Tab-separated table of C-alpha atoms in Angstrom:
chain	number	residue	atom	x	y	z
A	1	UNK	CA	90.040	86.407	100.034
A	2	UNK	CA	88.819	89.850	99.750
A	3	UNK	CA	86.326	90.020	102.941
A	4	UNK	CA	85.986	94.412	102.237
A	5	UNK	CA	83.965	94.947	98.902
A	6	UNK	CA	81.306	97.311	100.676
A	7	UNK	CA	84.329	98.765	102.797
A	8	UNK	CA	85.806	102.321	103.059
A	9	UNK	CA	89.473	102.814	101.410
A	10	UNK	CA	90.894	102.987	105.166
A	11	UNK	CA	89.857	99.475	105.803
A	12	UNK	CA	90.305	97.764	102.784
A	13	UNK	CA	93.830	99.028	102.454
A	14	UNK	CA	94.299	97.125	106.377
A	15	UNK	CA	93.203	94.066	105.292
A	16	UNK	CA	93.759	93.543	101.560
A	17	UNK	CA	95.586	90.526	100.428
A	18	UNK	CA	95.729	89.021	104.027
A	19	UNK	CA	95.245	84.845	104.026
A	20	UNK	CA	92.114	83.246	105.546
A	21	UNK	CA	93.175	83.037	109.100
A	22	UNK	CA	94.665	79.778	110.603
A	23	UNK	CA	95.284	79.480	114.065
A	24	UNK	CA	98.680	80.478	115.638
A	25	UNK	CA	99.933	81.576	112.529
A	26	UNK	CA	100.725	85.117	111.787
A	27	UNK	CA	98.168	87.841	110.336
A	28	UNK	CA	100.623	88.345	107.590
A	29	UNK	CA	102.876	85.628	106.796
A	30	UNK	CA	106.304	86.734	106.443
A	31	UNK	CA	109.192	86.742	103.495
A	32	UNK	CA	109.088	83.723	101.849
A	33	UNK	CA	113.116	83.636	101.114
A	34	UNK	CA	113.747	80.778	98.498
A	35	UNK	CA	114.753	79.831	95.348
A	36	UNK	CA	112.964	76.649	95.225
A	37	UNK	CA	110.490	74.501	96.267
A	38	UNK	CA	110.074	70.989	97.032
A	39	UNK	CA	108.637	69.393	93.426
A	40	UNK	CA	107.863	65.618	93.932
A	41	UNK	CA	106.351	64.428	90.689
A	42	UNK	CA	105.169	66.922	88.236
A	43	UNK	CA	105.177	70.415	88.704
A	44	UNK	CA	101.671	71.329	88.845
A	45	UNK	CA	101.806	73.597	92.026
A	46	UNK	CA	101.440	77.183	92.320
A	47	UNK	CA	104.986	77.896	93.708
A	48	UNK	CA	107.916	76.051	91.559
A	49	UNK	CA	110.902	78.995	91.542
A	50	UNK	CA	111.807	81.708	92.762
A	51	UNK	CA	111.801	83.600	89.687
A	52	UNK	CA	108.945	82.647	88.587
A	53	UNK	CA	106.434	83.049	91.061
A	54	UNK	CA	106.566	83.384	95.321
A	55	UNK	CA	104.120	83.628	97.966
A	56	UNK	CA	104.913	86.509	99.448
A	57	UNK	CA	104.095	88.323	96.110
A	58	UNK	CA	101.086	86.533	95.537
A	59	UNK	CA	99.515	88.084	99.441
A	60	UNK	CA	101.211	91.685	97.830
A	61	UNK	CA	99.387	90.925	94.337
A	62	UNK	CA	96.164	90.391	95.284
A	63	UNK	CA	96.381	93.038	97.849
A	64	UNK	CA	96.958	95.918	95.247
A	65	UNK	CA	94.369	94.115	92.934
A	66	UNK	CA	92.079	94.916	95.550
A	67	UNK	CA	93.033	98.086	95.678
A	68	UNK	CA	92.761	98.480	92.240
A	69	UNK	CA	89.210	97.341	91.245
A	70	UNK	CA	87.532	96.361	94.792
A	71	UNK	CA	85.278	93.704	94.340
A	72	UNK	CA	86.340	92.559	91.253
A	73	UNK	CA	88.315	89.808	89.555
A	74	UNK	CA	91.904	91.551	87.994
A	75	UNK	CA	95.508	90.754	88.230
A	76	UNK	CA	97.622	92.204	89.179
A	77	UNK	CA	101.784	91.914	88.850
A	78	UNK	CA	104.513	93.066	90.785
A	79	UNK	CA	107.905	94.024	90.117
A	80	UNK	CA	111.114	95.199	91.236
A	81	UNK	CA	110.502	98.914	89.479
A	82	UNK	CA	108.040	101.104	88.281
A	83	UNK	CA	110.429	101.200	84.922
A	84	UNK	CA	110.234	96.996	84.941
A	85	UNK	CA	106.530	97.634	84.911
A	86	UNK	CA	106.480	99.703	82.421
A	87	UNK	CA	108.873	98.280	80.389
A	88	UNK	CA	106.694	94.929	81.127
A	89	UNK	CA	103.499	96.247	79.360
A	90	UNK	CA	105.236	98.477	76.430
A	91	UNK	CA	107.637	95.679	75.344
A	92	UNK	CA	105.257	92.420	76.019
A	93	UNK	CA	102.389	93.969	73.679
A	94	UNK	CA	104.592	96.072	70.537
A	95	UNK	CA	106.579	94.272	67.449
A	96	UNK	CA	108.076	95.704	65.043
A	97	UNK	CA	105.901	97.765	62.642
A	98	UNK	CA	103.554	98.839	65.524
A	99	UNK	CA	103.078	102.375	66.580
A	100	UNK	CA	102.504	103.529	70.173
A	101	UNK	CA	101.686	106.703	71.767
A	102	UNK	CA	103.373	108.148	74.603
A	103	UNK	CA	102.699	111.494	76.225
A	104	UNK	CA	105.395	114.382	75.670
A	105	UNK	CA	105.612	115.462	78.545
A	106	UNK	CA	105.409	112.065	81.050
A	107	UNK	CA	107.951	110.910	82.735
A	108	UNK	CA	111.459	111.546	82.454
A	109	UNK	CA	112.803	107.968	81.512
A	110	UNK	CA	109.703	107.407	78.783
A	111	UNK	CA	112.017	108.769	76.379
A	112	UNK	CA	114.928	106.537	76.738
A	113	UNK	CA	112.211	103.777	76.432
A	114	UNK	CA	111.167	105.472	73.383
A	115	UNK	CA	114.826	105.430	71.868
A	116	UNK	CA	114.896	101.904	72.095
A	117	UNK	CA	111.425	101.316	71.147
A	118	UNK	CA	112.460	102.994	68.123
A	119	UNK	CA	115.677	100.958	67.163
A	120	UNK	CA	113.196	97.615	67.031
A	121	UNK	CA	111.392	99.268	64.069
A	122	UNK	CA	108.541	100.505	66.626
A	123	UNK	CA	107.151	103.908	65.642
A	124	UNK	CA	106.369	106.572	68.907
A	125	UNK	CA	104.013	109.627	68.257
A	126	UNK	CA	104.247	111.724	71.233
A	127	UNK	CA	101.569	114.133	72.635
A	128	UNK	CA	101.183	116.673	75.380
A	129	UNK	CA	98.815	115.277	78.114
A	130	UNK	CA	96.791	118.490	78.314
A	131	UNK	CA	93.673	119.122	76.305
A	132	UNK	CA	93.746	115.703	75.550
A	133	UNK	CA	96.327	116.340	72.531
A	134	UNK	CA	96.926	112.552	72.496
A	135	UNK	CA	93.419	112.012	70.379
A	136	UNK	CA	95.905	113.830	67.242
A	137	UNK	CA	98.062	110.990	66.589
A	138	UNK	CA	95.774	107.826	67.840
A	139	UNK	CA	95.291	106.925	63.653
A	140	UNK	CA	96.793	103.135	63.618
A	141	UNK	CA	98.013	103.269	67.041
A	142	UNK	CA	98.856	99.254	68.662
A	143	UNK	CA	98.518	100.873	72.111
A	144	UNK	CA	98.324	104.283	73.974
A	145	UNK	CA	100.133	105.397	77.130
A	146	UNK	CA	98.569	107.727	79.597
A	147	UNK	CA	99.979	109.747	82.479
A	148	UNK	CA	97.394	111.872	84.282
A	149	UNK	CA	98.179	113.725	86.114
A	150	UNK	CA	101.593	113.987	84.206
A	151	UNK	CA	104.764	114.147	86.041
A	152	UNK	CA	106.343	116.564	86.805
A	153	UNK	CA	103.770	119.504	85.099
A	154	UNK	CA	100.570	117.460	86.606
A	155	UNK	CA	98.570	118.451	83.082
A	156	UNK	CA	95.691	116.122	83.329
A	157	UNK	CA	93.332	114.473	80.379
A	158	UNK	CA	90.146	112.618	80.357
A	159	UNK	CA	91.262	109.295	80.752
A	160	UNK	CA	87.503	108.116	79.763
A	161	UNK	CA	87.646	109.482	76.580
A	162	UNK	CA	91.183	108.619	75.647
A	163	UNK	CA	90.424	105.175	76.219
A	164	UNK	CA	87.364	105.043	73.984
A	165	UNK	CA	88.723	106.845	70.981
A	166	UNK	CA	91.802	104.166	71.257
A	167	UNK	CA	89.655	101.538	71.611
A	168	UNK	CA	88.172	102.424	68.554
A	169	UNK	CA	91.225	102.443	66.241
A	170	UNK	CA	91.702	98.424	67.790
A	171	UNK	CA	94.296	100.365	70.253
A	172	UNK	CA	94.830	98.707	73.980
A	173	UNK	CA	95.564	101.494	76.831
A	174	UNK	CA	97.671	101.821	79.285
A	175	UNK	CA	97.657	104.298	82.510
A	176	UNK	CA	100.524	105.174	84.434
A	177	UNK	CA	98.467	105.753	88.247
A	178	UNK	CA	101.798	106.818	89.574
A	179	UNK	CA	101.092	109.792	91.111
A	180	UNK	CA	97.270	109.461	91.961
A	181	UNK	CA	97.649	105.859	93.477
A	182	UNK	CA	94.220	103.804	93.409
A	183	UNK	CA	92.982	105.733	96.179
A	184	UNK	CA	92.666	108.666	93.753
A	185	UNK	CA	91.971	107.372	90.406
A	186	UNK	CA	91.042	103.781	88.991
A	187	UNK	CA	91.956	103.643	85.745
A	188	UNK	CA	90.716	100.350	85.097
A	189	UNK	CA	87.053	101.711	86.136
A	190	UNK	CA	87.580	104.577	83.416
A	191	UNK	CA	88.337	101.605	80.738
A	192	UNK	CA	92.104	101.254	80.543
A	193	UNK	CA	93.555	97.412	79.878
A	194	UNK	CA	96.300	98.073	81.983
A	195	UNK	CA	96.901	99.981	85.300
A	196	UNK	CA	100.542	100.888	86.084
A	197	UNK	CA	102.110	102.458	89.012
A	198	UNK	CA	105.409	102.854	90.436
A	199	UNK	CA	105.157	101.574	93.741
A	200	UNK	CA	108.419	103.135	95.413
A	201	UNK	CA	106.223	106.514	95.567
A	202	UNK	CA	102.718	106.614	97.000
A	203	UNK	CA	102.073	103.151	97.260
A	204	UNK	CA	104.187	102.403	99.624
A	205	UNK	CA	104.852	106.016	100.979
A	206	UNK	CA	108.394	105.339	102.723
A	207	UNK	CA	110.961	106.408	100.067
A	208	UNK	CA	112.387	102.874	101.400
A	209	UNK	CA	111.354	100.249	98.425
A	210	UNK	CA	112.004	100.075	95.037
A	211	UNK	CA	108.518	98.620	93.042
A	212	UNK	CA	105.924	98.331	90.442
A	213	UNK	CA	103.018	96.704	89.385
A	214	UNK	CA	100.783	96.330	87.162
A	215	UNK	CA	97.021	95.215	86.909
A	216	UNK	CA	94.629	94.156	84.270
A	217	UNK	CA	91.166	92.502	83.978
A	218	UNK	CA	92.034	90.504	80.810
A	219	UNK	CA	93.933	87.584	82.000
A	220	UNK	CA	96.046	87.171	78.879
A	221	UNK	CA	96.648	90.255	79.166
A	222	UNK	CA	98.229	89.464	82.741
A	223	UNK	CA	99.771	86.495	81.446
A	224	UNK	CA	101.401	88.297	78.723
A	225	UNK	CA	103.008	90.871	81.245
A	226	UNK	CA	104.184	88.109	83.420
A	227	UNK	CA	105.640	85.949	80.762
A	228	UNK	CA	107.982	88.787	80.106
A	229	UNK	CA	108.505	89.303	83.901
A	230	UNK	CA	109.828	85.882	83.818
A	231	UNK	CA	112.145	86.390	81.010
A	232	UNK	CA	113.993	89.761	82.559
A	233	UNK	CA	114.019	88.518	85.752
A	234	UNK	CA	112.599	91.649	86.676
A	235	UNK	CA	111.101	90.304	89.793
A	236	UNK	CA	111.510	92.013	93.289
A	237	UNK	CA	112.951	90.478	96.176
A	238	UNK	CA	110.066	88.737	99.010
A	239	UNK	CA	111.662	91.506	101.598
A	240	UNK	CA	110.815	94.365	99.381
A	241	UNK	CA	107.419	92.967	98.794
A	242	UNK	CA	106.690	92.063	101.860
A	243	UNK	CA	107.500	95.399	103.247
A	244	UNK	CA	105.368	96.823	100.317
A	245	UNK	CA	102.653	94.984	101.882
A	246	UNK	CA	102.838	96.354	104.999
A	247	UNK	CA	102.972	99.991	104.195
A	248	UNK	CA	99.881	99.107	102.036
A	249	UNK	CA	98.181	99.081	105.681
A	250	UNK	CA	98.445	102.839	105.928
A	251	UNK	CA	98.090	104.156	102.381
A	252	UNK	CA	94.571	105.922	103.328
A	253	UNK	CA	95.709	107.601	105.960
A	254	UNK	CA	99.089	108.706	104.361
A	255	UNK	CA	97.233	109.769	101.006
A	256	UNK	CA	94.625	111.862	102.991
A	257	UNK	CA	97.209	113.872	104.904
A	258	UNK	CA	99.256	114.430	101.748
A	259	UNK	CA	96.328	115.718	99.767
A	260	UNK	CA	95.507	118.234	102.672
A	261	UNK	CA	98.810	119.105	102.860
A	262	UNK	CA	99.505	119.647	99.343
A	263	UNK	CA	95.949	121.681	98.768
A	264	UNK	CA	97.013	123.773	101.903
A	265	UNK	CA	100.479	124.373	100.237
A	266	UNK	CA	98.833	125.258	97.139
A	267	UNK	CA	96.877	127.835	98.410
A	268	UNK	CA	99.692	129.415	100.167
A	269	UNK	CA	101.990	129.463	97.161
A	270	UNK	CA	98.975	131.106	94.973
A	271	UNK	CA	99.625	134.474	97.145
A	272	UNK	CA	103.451	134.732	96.764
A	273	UNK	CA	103.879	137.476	93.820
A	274	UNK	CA	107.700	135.687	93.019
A	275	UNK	CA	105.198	132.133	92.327
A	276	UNK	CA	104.329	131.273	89.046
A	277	UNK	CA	103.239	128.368	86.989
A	278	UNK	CA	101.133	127.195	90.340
A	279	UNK	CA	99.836	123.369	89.325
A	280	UNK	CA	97.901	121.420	91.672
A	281	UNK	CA	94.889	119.477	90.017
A	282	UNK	CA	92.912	120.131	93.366
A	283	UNK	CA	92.909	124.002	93.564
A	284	UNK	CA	89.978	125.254	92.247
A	285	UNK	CA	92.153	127.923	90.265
A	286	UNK	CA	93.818	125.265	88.382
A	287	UNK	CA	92.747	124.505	84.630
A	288	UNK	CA	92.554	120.836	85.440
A	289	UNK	CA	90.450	121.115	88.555
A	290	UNK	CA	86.695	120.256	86.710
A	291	UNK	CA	88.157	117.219	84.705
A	292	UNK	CA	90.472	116.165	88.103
A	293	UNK	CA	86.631	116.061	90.023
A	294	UNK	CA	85.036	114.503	87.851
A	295	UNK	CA	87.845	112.184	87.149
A	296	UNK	CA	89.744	111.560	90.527
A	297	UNK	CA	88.703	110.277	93.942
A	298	UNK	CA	91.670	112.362	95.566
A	299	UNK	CA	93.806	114.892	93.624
A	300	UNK	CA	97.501	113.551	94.954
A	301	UNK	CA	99.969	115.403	97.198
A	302	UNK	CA	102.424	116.512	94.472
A	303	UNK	CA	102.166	120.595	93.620
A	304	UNK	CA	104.886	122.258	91.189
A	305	UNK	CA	105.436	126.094	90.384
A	306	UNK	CA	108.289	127.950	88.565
A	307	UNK	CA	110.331	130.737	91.084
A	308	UNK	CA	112.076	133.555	89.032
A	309	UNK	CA	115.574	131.546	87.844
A	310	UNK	CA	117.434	128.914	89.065
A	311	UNK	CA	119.113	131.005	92.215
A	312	UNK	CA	116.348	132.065	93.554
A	313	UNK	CA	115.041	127.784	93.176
A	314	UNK	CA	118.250	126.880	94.608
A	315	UNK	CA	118.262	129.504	97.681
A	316	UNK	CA	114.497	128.286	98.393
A	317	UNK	CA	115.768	124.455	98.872
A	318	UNK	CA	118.312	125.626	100.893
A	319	UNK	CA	116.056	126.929	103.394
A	320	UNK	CA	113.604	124.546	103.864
A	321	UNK	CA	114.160	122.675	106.898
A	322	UNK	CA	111.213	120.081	107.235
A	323	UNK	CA	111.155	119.236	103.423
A	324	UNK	CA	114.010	117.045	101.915
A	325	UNK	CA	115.483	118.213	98.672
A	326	UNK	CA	115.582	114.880	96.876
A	327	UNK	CA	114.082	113.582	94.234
A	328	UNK	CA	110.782	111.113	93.931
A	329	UNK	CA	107.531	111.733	95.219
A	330	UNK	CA	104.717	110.588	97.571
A	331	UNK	CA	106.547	109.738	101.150
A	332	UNK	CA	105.882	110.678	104.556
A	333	UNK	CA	108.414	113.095	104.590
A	334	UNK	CA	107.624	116.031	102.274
A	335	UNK	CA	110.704	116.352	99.762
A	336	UNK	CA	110.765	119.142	96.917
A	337	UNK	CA	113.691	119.683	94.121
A	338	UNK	CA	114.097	121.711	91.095
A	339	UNK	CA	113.730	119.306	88.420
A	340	UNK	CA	115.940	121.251	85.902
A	341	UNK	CA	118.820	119.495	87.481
A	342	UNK	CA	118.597	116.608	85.818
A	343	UNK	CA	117.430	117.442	81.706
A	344	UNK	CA	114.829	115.594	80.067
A	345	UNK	CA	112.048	117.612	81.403
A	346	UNK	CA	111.016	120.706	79.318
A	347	UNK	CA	110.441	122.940	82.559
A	348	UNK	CA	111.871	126.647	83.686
A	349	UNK	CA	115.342	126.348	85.123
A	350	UNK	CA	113.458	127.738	88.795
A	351	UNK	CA	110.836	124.940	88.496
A	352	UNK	CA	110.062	122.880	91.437
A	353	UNK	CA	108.425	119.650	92.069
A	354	UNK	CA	107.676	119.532	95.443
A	355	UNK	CA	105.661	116.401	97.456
A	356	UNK	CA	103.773	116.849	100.365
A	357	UNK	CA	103.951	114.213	103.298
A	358	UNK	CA	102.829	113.641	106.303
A	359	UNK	CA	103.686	116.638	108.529
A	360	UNK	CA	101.259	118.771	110.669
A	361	UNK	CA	99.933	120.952	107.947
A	362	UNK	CA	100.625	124.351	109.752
A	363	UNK	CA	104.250	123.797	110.532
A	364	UNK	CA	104.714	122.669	106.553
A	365	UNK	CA	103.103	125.139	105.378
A	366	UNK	CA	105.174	127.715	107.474
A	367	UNK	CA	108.124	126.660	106.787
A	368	UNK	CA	107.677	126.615	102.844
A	369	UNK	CA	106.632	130.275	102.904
A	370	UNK	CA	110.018	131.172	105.830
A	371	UNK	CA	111.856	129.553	102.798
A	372	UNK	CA	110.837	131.300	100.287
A	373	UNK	CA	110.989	134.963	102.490
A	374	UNK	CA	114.478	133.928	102.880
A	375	UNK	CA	115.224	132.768	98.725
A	376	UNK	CA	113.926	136.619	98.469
A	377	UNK	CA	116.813	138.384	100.346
């Protein structure tokens, strides 16, 4: 029962999706570990098998639903990866003949989902996020994928009037929230069907859990993405989401100290002459900063900016000592890599992604700029 409507982000996030209280039994239950369930006479429970549904998921559910659209009646589905969420939404909703639009520069595994979209007779028009270059190719579209801010270049586009120019042409939309978690952006409050988010970043903030979800108001909608949930089997496991739970207790207070860090970061970076490219939708130098206000609650803790080749981006990782070079984003350990490494991503060999945690902001900051006085030498 959500008992936090009127309530601030902090204490929402500490009590969303908890059960009415019973005594002597725990605040939050924990792992439900089965495969089945006892089923005298007809099946007409809630919890029948473990693929199909499990309590532990349900107190995870509506906890992000909360999250999602406070005070309001959405549902939300989680799964065992931000790809089985997307894959969920894009593959539940498009037949053959249909024609989707993805942004061109999203994330990096959209276009292997666009390869196979394409060999089941699906067509995919692909747009840069920026300047809202998506409106182009909307003509006919079955359904529209958003990712603002946009991974890695953090472009971002006015979700509000995406949606409504879709909507129009009979198109549903979908948001990927990865990056700006509900605590920065509510895409279902800007008028997107579908809310998406990889939950192994921000979400749950640990680098520790492999998840996804996905939220809607339209219950068919919902039932739609859960039907195929149920047919992949692309369920997580009642450990994962009940540890996903958990770190849903500090998610305000993680997401806060990111964004300071990351804003504090950006500003540092914008006065190093070997620096460009500088993206963070927060600085009020950035081209996206008067959509990001009047779009976003919180601008994320993600900043990226191209060094002079890949050396130099290589030399800089090597002399960071409180940030990790590894890949994925939002954790409470600030991690930063030169996303070049891996191809797919039209980006400068020397560009770097980097993700600000949870560190005291003065000894991150200082030790980003001693690494890049030492990539210099």
């Amino acid at each position: 029962m959500n008992r936090t409507t009127d309530a601030g982000d902090g204490t929402r996030a500490v009590r969303a999706g908890l059960p009415e209280p019973v005594k002597y039994e725990p605040t939050l239950p924990g792992p439900v570990f089965a495969a089945h369930f006892h089923l005298p006479g007809e099946p007409t429970g809630p919890y029948t098998y473990g693929r199909d549904t499990n309590p532990t998921w349900t107190h995870l559910e509506r906890a992000i639903g909360e999250l999602e659209a406070p005070g309001e009646s959405v549902e939300t589905v989680v799964f065992a990866s931000g790809m089985a969420a997307i894959s969920a939404v894009l593959f539940s909703r498009l037949r053959a003949g249909d024609t989707v639009v993805l942004p061109g520069d999203g994330y990096q595994a959209l276009p292997l989902i666009a390869e196979q979209l394409d060999a089941y007779g699906i067509e995919v028009r692909t747009a840069p996020t920026g300047g809202d270059a998506q409106l182009s190719v909307l003509r006919g579209a079955r359904l529209l994928w958003i990712e603002s801010p946009s991974n890695p270049g953090l472009d971002v586009c006015d979700i509000r009037r995406l949606v409504d120019a879709a909507h129009a042409e009979g198109a549903l939309v979908a948001v990927d929230n990865t990056l700006a978690t509900p605590l920065g952006q509510r895409p279902l409050e800007l008028g997107a069907d579908f809310s998406v988010a990889s939950d192994t970043k921000g979400m749950t903030g640990h680098g520790d859990i492999l998840l996804g979800h996905v939220t809607c108001r339209d219950a068919s909608l919902a039932a739609d993405v859960r039907r195929w949930r149920k047919m992949a089997g692309a369920i997580p496991g009642p450990m994962e989401a009940w540890l996903a739970h958990r770190s849903l207790a500090t998610i305000q207070l993680r997401i806060e100290r990111q964004c300071v860090n990351a804003l504090a970061l950006a500003q540092a970076l914008g006065g190093r002459g070997e620096v460009t490219g500088l993206r963070y939708p927060g600085l009020p130098t950035d081209p996206s900063y008067p959509l990001a206000t009047r779009q976003m609650r919180r601008y994320g803790g993600v900043v990226s900016f191209t060094l002079p080749d890949r050396a130099h981006a290589e030399r800089f990782l090597d002399a960071l000592r409180l940030v990790d070079d590894a890949t994925s984003f939002g954790g409470v350990r600030s991690s930063a890599e030169r996303r070049g490494r891996w191809g797919g991503d039209a980006v400068p060999e020397g560009f770097i992604r980097l993700s600000a945690g949870v560190e005291d902001t003065d000894d991150l900051v200082a030790d980003v700029l001693r690494a890049l006085d030492g990539a210099a030498r």
